[in-house]
Every structure is written in structure tokens, then in C-alpha cells.
């Protein structure tokens, strides 16, 4: 059974940390294999430090602005925890409705304001491309914490870290993505990021109206990664190493009737998982709204709660990197 400590260390790239000083994190397209190896190495060190001493002063005196225009539990609180465990502090702006945004302030102006007070900005916004717009306006690093249906790069980095820790490799994997592949930004980022590894096979299982966008499939195809689409899980589950389950993104449907048609299309439970391998993992970016039965939570293959913890270490690593301390 894979455990969170069963990882193999990958060799670090030299001076990789310095490459990321002052940089924005907008898309997974910015990350090559050696960047991932470096991030995973730093994330390991962060984990060791948290386990040994809890909080330490690597980013003492640094301030993060957490600017969230969309709801979030894990992403915002893990960035807050990451910053505070590194000795820094956080300006939280979750309730955009109480900020100047409701007075009509533009995103570039809000970002310019926050960078007067903070050293790094984490942004979640409902529009695809908003993180790039914010990054263009800002002199300080902007980290994309989800831009509409576009990308969620820090999630994909923590997802690949989870796979590495739990399975021990990122090459030679059969990965099945299940659920809302159209609106789910986490799978858009993860498919792109995995496509640079060797001998990867991507299976997409979704209702017809929620298929993986052509744009993402074309990019993955350019890397010569085999992709196949299915409407049922049956055929692909027995060969799957990583089953990545997603929530149907209710808030992004134009017609609520369409949501009603597809919600609850797939539910992972212990009976279904009898057909899966013993050595595989089930992931989910969370929140779940019924796609994985709670009866499955105690199965050793259920990696979604461990996945959240890996996220803390990866986000600590990313903050240290863009602030020049990794
Ligand atoms: C995801 C997101 O916001 O895209 N959540 C997260 O960051 N862990 C997935 C989702 O909301 O379904």
C-alpha cells in the first residue's frame, strides 16, 4: 500500500530556486520536468521542517495578499497556512463584496493597490485569463489560484507531488480523469502537466456535454500522449493507476437544467472499486458533492485527504521560490 512517506527523491536542478525569484505562476506550461523535481525537493524539506518545528522564519516580514473573487476553503487556507508556517503574514480578501471591487474597481487597479502593501498576490477569479491580466499589471509575483475554467497550476503541482509520493513515479502511468472535464480547471492543468512525462496514458470519462475541451486535448496530443474518451468507467478502471475524480461545476452551467441532467452521473463507492487494482490511488481536488461515497474514505487507495496535506508543502515551496528564499 502506498504511504505518504514512500517517495523517491529526484535529483534537484541546479540553481533552480533562483530562476523562480520574482516570477508569476500563471500556467503549468511554465513548468518543465526539472522544475517539478526541484519543487518536490523543496516541498520535502518543508514537510520535514513542519514536522520537526512547525513554524519557522524563512519568510519573516513578508506579506501575502490572498485575493479571492470566488469561494475557496482549501486553496485560500492552505496558502494562509503556508505563509504563516514560513513566518510571514497574510492580508485576506475573501469577501470581495466588501472591498472596492463592488465600487467598480478594475482588477489591475486592485492588484496595483495590494502590491503596495504585500510582497506576493494569490488570485482566484471567475474569468479565464484574469491571472495573466493581473500579472501584467503587477510588479510583484502573482500566483494563479484558479482563473475560471482556465487553469489551477498550484493544484496540478500538488496533484503531481501526490502521485509521486504515493505511487513513486510520474512516468508510465495510466491516469483516468472522471466527471466534469469541461469546466474543471484542475483537470485542464493536470492533463497539460502530465503530458510531458513518458509513457503516460490519459483516459477521460465524462458525460457527453462535459468532455475535455478540444484545446487541452490538442495540446496534449502535440506531446504524443495517447488520450481516449469514454462515457463509462467500466472499461478503463481495471488498468487505472490514478483515478482523478472531479465535482460537476454547478456554478459554471449556463442552463441549470443541464446540471440536473448530469449531476450524480458517476459515484465512486467500495463496490465499484472492487474492479480497480490494489496498488492505485483515487484523488479529488475537493470539495466533493457526492462523487465519492464516504464509505470509500477508509480504503488505503483513497488519497484525497492526504492530497490536501501535500498541498501545504507544495505551496510553502512555491512561496519560498517566488520570494527568493528557496
Ligand atoms: C477546485 C477548484 O477550485 O477548481 N478546488 C480546489 O481548489 N481544491 C475544484 C472544485 O472547485 O471543484
CSV table of C-alpha atoms and ligand atoms in Angstrom, one decimal:
chain,number,residue,atom,x,y,z
A,1,UNK,CA,0.0,0.0,0.0
A,2,UNK,CA,1.4,3.4,-0.9
A,3,UNK,CA,2.0,5.7,2.1
A,4,UNK,CA,2.8,9.4,2.2
A,5,UNK,CA,6.4,8.7,3.1
A,6,UNK,CA,7.1,6.2,0.3
A,7,UNK,CA,8.6,8.7,-2.1
A,8,UNK,CA,11.8,8.5,-4.1
A,9,UNK,CA,13.8,11.7,-4.1
A,10,UNK,CA,14.5,13.1,-7.6
A,11,UNK,CA,17.8,14.9,-8.2
A,12,UNK,CA,17.4,18.7,-8.0
A,13,UNK,CA,18.1,21.0,-10.8
A,14,UNK,CA,21.0,23.4,-10.1
A,15,UNK,CA,20.1,26.9,-9.0
A,16,UNK,CA,16.5,26.3,-9.9
A,17,UNK,CA,15.3,28.3,-6.9
A,18,UNK,CA,16.9,31.4,-8.2
A,19,UNK,CA,15.1,31.0,-11.6
A,20,UNK,CA,11.8,31.5,-9.9
A,21,UNK,CA,12.6,34.6,-7.8
A,22,UNK,CA,10.1,37.3,-8.6
A,23,UNK,CA,8.2,35.2,-11.2
A,24,UNK,CA,4.5,34.9,-11.6
A,25,UNK,CA,2.8,31.4,-11.6
A,26,UNK,CA,0.1,31.6,-14.2
A,27,UNK,CA,0.1,28.3,-16.1
A,28,UNK,CA,1.5,24.8,-15.8
A,29,UNK,CA,3.1,25.4,-19.2
A,30,UNK,CA,5.8,27.3,-17.2
A,31,UNK,CA,6.9,24.1,-15.5
A,32,UNK,CA,9.3,21.6,-17.0
A,33,UNK,CA,10.4,18.3,-15.5
A,34,UNK,CA,13.4,19.7,-13.7
A,35,UNK,CA,11.2,22.5,-12.2
A,36,UNK,CA,9.0,19.8,-10.8
A,37,UNK,CA,11.9,17.9,-9.4
A,38,UNK,CA,13.1,21.0,-7.7
A,39,UNK,CA,9.7,21.9,-6.3
A,40,UNK,CA,9.2,18.4,-4.9
A,41,UNK,CA,12.6,18.5,-3.3
A,42,UNK,CA,11.8,21.8,-1.6
A,43,UNK,CA,8.3,20.5,-0.6
A,44,UNK,CA,10.0,17.6,1.1
A,45,UNK,CA,12.2,19.9,3.1
A,46,UNK,CA,9.2,22.0,4.0
A,47,UNK,CA,7.4,18.8,5.2
A,48,UNK,CA,10.4,17.9,7.4
A,49,UNK,CA,10.6,21.3,8.9
A,50,UNK,CA,6.8,21.4,9.6
A,51,UNK,CA,7.1,18.0,11.3
A,52,UNK,CA,10.1,18.9,13.3
A,53,UNK,CA,9.5,22.5,14.3
A,54,UNK,CA,6.0,23.6,13.0
A,55,UNK,CA,6.7,27.2,12.1
A,56,UNK,CA,9.9,28.8,11.1
A,57,UNK,CA,11.2,32.2,9.9
A,58,UNK,CA,12.1,31.7,6.2
A,59,UNK,CA,9.6,34.4,5.1
A,60,UNK,CA,9.6,36.5,8.2
A,61,UNK,CA,8.5,40.0,7.4
A,62,UNK,CA,6.9,39.0,4.0
A,63,UNK,CA,3.3,39.7,3.3
A,64,UNK,CA,0.9,37.7,1.1
A,65,UNK,CA,-2.3,39.2,-0.3
A,66,UNK,CA,-4.9,36.4,-0.7
A,67,UNK,CA,-7.4,37.9,-3.2
A,68,UNK,CA,-10.3,35.5,-3.8
A,69,UNK,CA,-13.2,36.6,-6.0
A,70,UNK,CA,-14.6,33.0,-5.9
A,71,UNK,CA,-15.3,30.7,-2.9
A,72,UNK,CA,-12.4,28.6,-1.6
A,73,UNK,CA,-11.7,26.6,1.5
A,74,UNK,CA,-8.5,24.6,0.8
A,75,UNK,CA,-6.7,26.9,-1.6
A,76,UNK,CA,-7.1,30.0,0.5
A,77,UNK,CA,-6.5,28.4,3.8
A,78,UNK,CA,-3.5,26.4,2.6
A,79,UNK,CA,-1.8,29.5,1.2
A,80,UNK,CA,-2.5,31.2,4.5
A,81,UNK,CA,-1.1,28.3,6.5
A,82,UNK,CA,1.9,28.0,4.1
A,83,UNK,CA,2.7,31.7,4.6
A,84,UNK,CA,2.2,31.6,8.4
A,85,UNK,CA,4.3,28.4,8.8
A,86,UNK,CA,7.1,30.3,7.0
A,87,UNK,CA,6.8,33.1,9.4
A,88,UNK,CA,5.1,35.6,7.1
A,89,UNK,CA,1.7,37.2,7.3
A,90,UNK,CA,-1.4,37.4,5.1
A,91,UNK,CA,-3.9,40.1,4.0
A,92,UNK,CA,-7.1,38.0,3.4
A,93,UNK,CA,-9.6,39.4,0.9
A,94,UNK,CA,-12.2,36.8,0.6
A,95,UNK,CA,-15.3,38.9,0.8
A,96,UNK,CA,-14.7,40.9,-2.4
A,97,UNK,CA,-18.2,42.2,-1.9
A,98,UNK,CA,-17.0,44.3,1.0
A,99,UNK,CA,-14.0,45.6,-0.9
A,100,UNK,CA,-13.6,48.3,-3.5
A,101,UNK,CA,-14.3,45.8,-6.2
A,102,UNK,CA,-18.0,46.4,-5.6
A,103,UNK,CA,-17.4,50.1,-6.2
A,104,UNK,CA,-16.3,49.1,-9.7
A,105,UNK,CA,-12.6,49.0,-9.2
A,106,UNK,CA,-10.8,47.1,-12.1
A,107,UNK,CA,-8.7,44.0,-11.4
A,108,UNK,CA,-5.4,45.8,-12.5
A,109,UNK,CA,-6.1,48.6,-10.0
A,110,UNK,CA,-7.0,46.2,-7.2
A,111,UNK,CA,-3.8,44.3,-7.9
A,112,UNK,CA,-1.7,47.5,-8.0
A,113,UNK,CA,-3.2,48.5,-4.7
A,114,UNK,CA,-2.4,45.2,-3.0
A,115,UNK,CA,1.2,45.1,-4.2
A,116,UNK,CA,1.8,48.4,-2.4
A,117,UNK,CA,1.3,46.5,0.8
A,118,UNK,CA,2.2,42.9,0.0
A,119,UNK,CA,5.1,41.0,-1.5
A,120,UNK,CA,3.1,38.4,-3.4
A,121,UNK,CA,-0.5,38.1,-4.5
A,122,UNK,CA,-2.5,34.9,-4.7
A,123,UNK,CA,-5.5,35.4,-7.0
A,124,UNK,CA,-8.7,33.4,-7.7
A,125,UNK,CA,-11.0,34.9,-10.2
A,126,UNK,CA,-14.0,33.6,-12.2
A,127,UNK,CA,-12.6,34.7,-15.6
A,128,UNK,CA,-10.2,32.7,-17.7
A,129,UNK,CA,-7.1,34.8,-18.4
A,130,UNK,CA,-7.6,37.0,-15.4
A,131,UNK,CA,-4.4,35.9,-13.7
A,132,UNK,CA,-2.4,36.8,-16.7
A,133,UNK,CA,-4.0,40.3,-16.8
A,134,UNK,CA,-3.3,40.7,-13.1
A,135,UNK,CA,0.3,39.6,-13.6
A,136,UNK,CA,0.8,42.1,-16.4
A,137,UNK,CA,-0.4,44.9,-14.1
A,138,UNK,CA,1.7,43.9,-11.1
A,139,UNK,CA,5.4,44.2,-10.4
A,140,UNK,CA,5.3,41.7,-7.6
A,141,UNK,CA,4.6,38.0,-8.2
A,142,UNK,CA,1.1,36.9,-8.9
A,143,UNK,CA,0.1,33.3,-8.3
A,144,UNK,CA,-2.9,31.9,-10.1
A,145,UNK,CA,-5.2,30.1,-7.7
A,146,UNK,CA,-7.8,29.3,-10.4
A,147,UNK,CA,-8.9,31.5,-13.3
A,148,UNK,CA,-12.5,30.5,-14.2
A,149,UNK,CA,-12.4,27.3,-16.3
A,150,UNK,CA,-8.8,28.1,-17.4
A,151,UNK,CA,-6.1,26.8,-15.1
A,152,UNK,CA,-5.3,25.9,-11.5
A,153,UNK,CA,-1.5,25.4,-11.7
A,154,UNK,CA,-0.7,25.1,-8.0
A,155,UNK,CA,-3.3,22.4,-7.7
A,156,UNK,CA,-1.7,20.5,-10.6
A,157,UNK,CA,1.7,20.8,-8.9
A,158,UNK,CA,0.3,19.4,-5.6
A,159,UNK,CA,-1.5,16.7,-7.6
A,160,UNK,CA,1.7,15.6,-9.3
A,161,UNK,CA,3.5,15.7,-5.9
A,162,UNK,CA,0.8,13.5,-4.5
A,163,UNK,CA,1.2,11.0,-7.4
A,164,UNK,CA,5.0,11.0,-6.9
A,165,UNK,CA,4.7,10.5,-3.1
A,166,UNK,CA,2.0,7.8,-3.3
A,167,UNK,CA,3.0,5.9,-6.4
A,168,UNK,CA,6.7,6.8,-6.6
A,169,UNK,CA,6.8,7.8,-10.3
A,170,UNK,CA,5.3,10.2,-12.9
A,171,UNK,CA,6.3,8.2,-15.9
A,172,UNK,CA,4.5,5.0,-17.1
A,173,UNK,CA,1.1,5.8,-15.6
A,174,UNK,CA,-2.5,5.2,-16.7
A,175,UNK,CA,-4.4,8.2,-15.5
A,176,UNK,CA,-8.2,8.3,-15.6
A,177,UNK,CA,-10.0,11.7,-15.2
A,178,UNK,CA,-13.6,11.4,-14.3
A,179,UNK,CA,-16.5,13.8,-14.1
A,180,UNK,CA,-16.7,17.4,-15.3
A,181,UNK,CA,-13.8,17.7,-17.7
A,182,UNK,CA,-15.2,20.7,-19.5
A,183,UNK,CA,-15.5,23.2,-16.7
A,184,UNK,CA,-13.0,21.6,-14.2
A,185,UNK,CA,-9.8,23.7,-14.3
A,186,UNK,CA,-7.9,21.3,-12.2
A,187,UNK,CA,-8.0,18.6,-14.9
A,188,UNK,CA,-7.1,21.1,-17.6
A,189,UNK,CA,-3.9,21.9,-15.7
A,190,UNK,CA,-3.2,18.3,-14.7
A,191,UNK,CA,-3.5,16.9,-18.2
A,192,UNK,CA,-1.2,19.5,-19.6
A,193,UNK,CA,1.4,19.0,-16.8
A,194,UNK,CA,1.4,15.2,-17.1
A,195,UNK,CA,1.7,15.3,-20.8
A,196,UNK,CA,5.5,16.0,-20.6
A,197,UNK,CA,6.2,12.7,-18.8
A,198,UNK,CA,7.0,9.4,-20.6
A,199,UNK,CA,4.6,6.6,-21.3
A,200,UNK,CA,1.6,8.4,-19.9
A,201,UNK,CA,-1.9,7.4,-21.0
A,202,UNK,CA,-4.8,9.7,-20.3
A,203,UNK,CA,-8.4,8.4,-20.2
A,204,UNK,CA,-11.2,10.9,-20.0
A,205,UNK,CA,-14.6,9.6,-18.6
A,206,UNK,CA,-17.4,12.2,-18.7
A,207,UNK,CA,-21.0,12.8,-19.8
A,208,UNK,CA,-21.0,13.9,-23.4
A,209,UNK,CA,-21.7,17.6,-22.5
A,210,UNK,CA,-18.8,17.7,-20.1
A,211,UNK,CA,-16.0,16.4,-22.3
A,212,UNK,CA,-12.4,17.6,-22.1
A,213,UNK,CA,-12.0,20.8,-24.2
A,214,UNK,CA,-10.5,20.3,-27.7
A,215,UNK,CA,-7.9,23.0,-26.9
A,216,UNK,CA,-6.5,20.9,-24.0
A,217,UNK,CA,-6.7,17.7,-26.0
A,218,UNK,CA,-4.8,19.3,-28.9
A,219,UNK,CA,-2.0,20.5,-26.6
A,220,UNK,CA,-1.7,17.0,-25.0
A,221,UNK,CA,-1.7,15.4,-28.5
A,222,UNK,CA,1.2,17.6,-29.5
A,223,UNK,CA,3.3,15.8,-26.8
A,224,UNK,CA,2.3,12.5,-28.4
A,225,UNK,CA,0.5,11.3,-25.2
A,226,UNK,CA,-2.3,8.8,-26.0
A,227,UNK,CA,-5.8,10.1,-25.0
A,228,UNK,CA,-9.1,8.2,-25.1
A,229,UNK,CA,-12.6,9.4,-24.2
A,230,UNK,CA,-15.3,7.2,-22.6
A,231,UNK,CA,-18.8,7.7,-21.2
A,232,UNK,CA,-18.5,4.9,-18.7
A,233,UNK,CA,-15.7,4.0,-16.2
A,234,UNK,CA,-16.1,0.2,-16.5
A,235,UNK,CA,-13.6,-0.4,-19.3
A,236,UNK,CA,-10.8,1.7,-18.0
A,237,UNK,CA,-11.0,1.3,-14.2
A,238,UNK,CA,-9.1,-2.1,-14.0
A,239,UNK,CA,-6.0,-0.7,-15.7
A,240,UNK,CA,-6.0,2.7,-13.9
A,241,UNK,CA,-3.1,3.8,-11.7
A,242,UNK,CA,-4.6,7.2,-10.8
A,243,UNK,CA,-8.3,7.8,-10.8
A,244,UNK,CA,-8.8,11.6,-10.6
A,245,UNK,CA,-12.4,12.4,-9.7
A,246,UNK,CA,-14.0,15.8,-10.1
A,247,UNK,CA,-17.1,17.7,-9.0
A,248,UNK,CA,-19.6,18.8,-11.6
A,249,UNK,CA,-19.1,22.6,-11.6
A,250,UNK,CA,-22.6,23.7,-11.0
A,251,UNK,CA,-21.7,27.4,-10.8
A,252,UNK,CA,-20.4,27.3,-14.4
A,253,UNK,CA,-23.5,25.9,-16.2
A,254,UNK,CA,-25.4,28.4,-18.4
A,255,UNK,CA,-28.6,26.2,-18.2
A,256,UNK,CA,-29.4,24.8,-14.7
A,257,UNK,CA,-31.4,22.0,-16.5
A,258,UNK,CA,-28.2,20.7,-18.0
A,259,UNK,CA,-26.7,20.5,-14.5
A,260,UNK,CA,-29.6,18.5,-13.3
A,261,UNK,CA,-29.1,16.0,-16.2
A,262,UNK,CA,-25.5,15.2,-15.3
A,263,UNK,CA,-25.2,15.7,-11.6
A,264,UNK,CA,-24.6,12.3,-9.9
A,265,UNK,CA,-23.6,10.8,-13.2
A,266,UNK,CA,-20.7,8.9,-11.5
A,267,UNK,CA,-20.3,7.8,-7.9
A,268,UNK,CA,-17.2,6.0,-6.7
A,269,UNK,CA,-18.0,3.5,-3.9
A,270,UNK,CA,-16.5,0.4,-2.5
A,271,UNK,CA,-18.5,-1.9,-4.8
A,272,UNK,CA,-17.3,-0.1,-8.0
A,273,UNK,CA,-13.7,0.0,-6.7
A,274,UNK,CA,-13.6,-3.8,-6.5
A,275,UNK,CA,-12.8,-3.8,-10.2
A,276,UNK,CA,-9.7,-1.5,-9.6
A,277,UNK,CA,-6.1,-2.5,-8.8
A,278,UNK,CA,-5.0,-2.8,-5.2
A,279,UNK,CA,-2.0,-0.6,-6.0
A,280,UNK,CA,-3.6,2.6,-7.3
A,281,UNK,CA,-4.9,5.8,-5.9
A,282,UNK,CA,-8.1,7.8,-6.0
A,283,UNK,CA,-7.6,11.6,-6.0
A,284,UNK,CA,-10.1,14.5,-5.9
A,285,UNK,CA,-9.2,18.2,-5.6
A,286,UNK,CA,-12.3,18.6,-3.3
A,287,UNK,CA,-14.9,19.8,-2.4
A,288,UNK,CA,-16.8,16.6,-3.3
A,289,UNK,CA,-20.6,16.7,-3.6
A,290,UNK,CA,-21.4,13.1,-3.7
A,291,UNK,CA,-19.0,11.8,-6.5
A,292,UNK,CA,-17.1,9.7,-3.9
A,293,UNK,CA,-19.1,7.8,-1.3
A,294,UNK,CA,-17.9,8.4,2.3
A,295,UNK,CA,-17.9,4.6,2.6
A,296,UNK,CA,-14.8,4.6,0.5
A,297,UNK,CA,-12.8,7.0,2.7
A,298,UNK,CA,-11.2,4.3,4.8
A,299,UNK,CA,-9.8,2.4,1.8
A,300,UNK,CA,-6.0,2.8,1.6
A,301,UNK,CA,-6.4,3.9,-2.0
A,302,UNK,CA,-8.4,6.9,-1.0
A,303,UNK,CA,-5.7,9.6,-1.3
A,304,UNK,CA,-7.8,12.7,-1.4
A,305,UNK,CA,-7.3,13.7,2.2
A,306,UNK,CA,-3.5,13.1,2.1
A,307,UNK,CA,-3.6,15.2,-1.2
A,308,UNK,CA,-4.7,18.3,0.8
A,309,UNK,CA,-1.7,17.9,3.2
A,310,UNK,CA,0.7,17.6,0.3
A,311,UNK,CA,-0.7,20.9,-1.0
A,312,UNK,CA,0.5,22.7,2.1
A,313,UNK,CA,4.1,21.7,1.4
A,314,UNK,CA,4.0,22.5,-2.3
A,315,UNK,CA,2.5,25.9,-1.6
A,316,UNK,CA,5.2,26.6,1.0
A,317,UNK,CA,7.8,25.7,-1.6
A,318,UNK,CA,6.2,27.9,-4.3
A,319,UNK,CA,6.0,30.9,-1.9
A,320,UNK,CA,9.7,30.5,-0.9
A,321,UNK,CA,10.7,30.2,-4.5
A,322,UNK,CA,9.0,33.3,-5.9
A,323,UNK,CA,10.1,35.3,-2.8
A,324,UNK,CA,13.8,34.3,-3.4
A,325,UNK,CA,14.2,32.1,-0.3
A,326,UNK,CA,14.3,28.6,-1.7
B,1,LIG,C1,-11.1,23.1,-7.2
B,1,LIG,C2,-11.2,24.5,-7.8
B,1,LIG,O1,-11.5,25.5,-7.2
B,1,LIG,O2,-11.0,24.5,-9.0
B,1,LIG,N1,-11.0,23.2,-5.8
B,1,LIG,C3,-9.8,23.4,-5.2
B,1,LIG,O3,-9.1,24.3,-5.5
B,1,LIG,N2,-9.3,22.4,-4.4
B,1,LIG,C4,-12.1,22.1,-7.6
B,1,LIG,C5,-13.6,22.5,-7.5
B,1,LIG,O4,-14.0,23.5,-7.0
B,1,LIG,O5,-14.4,21.6,-7.8
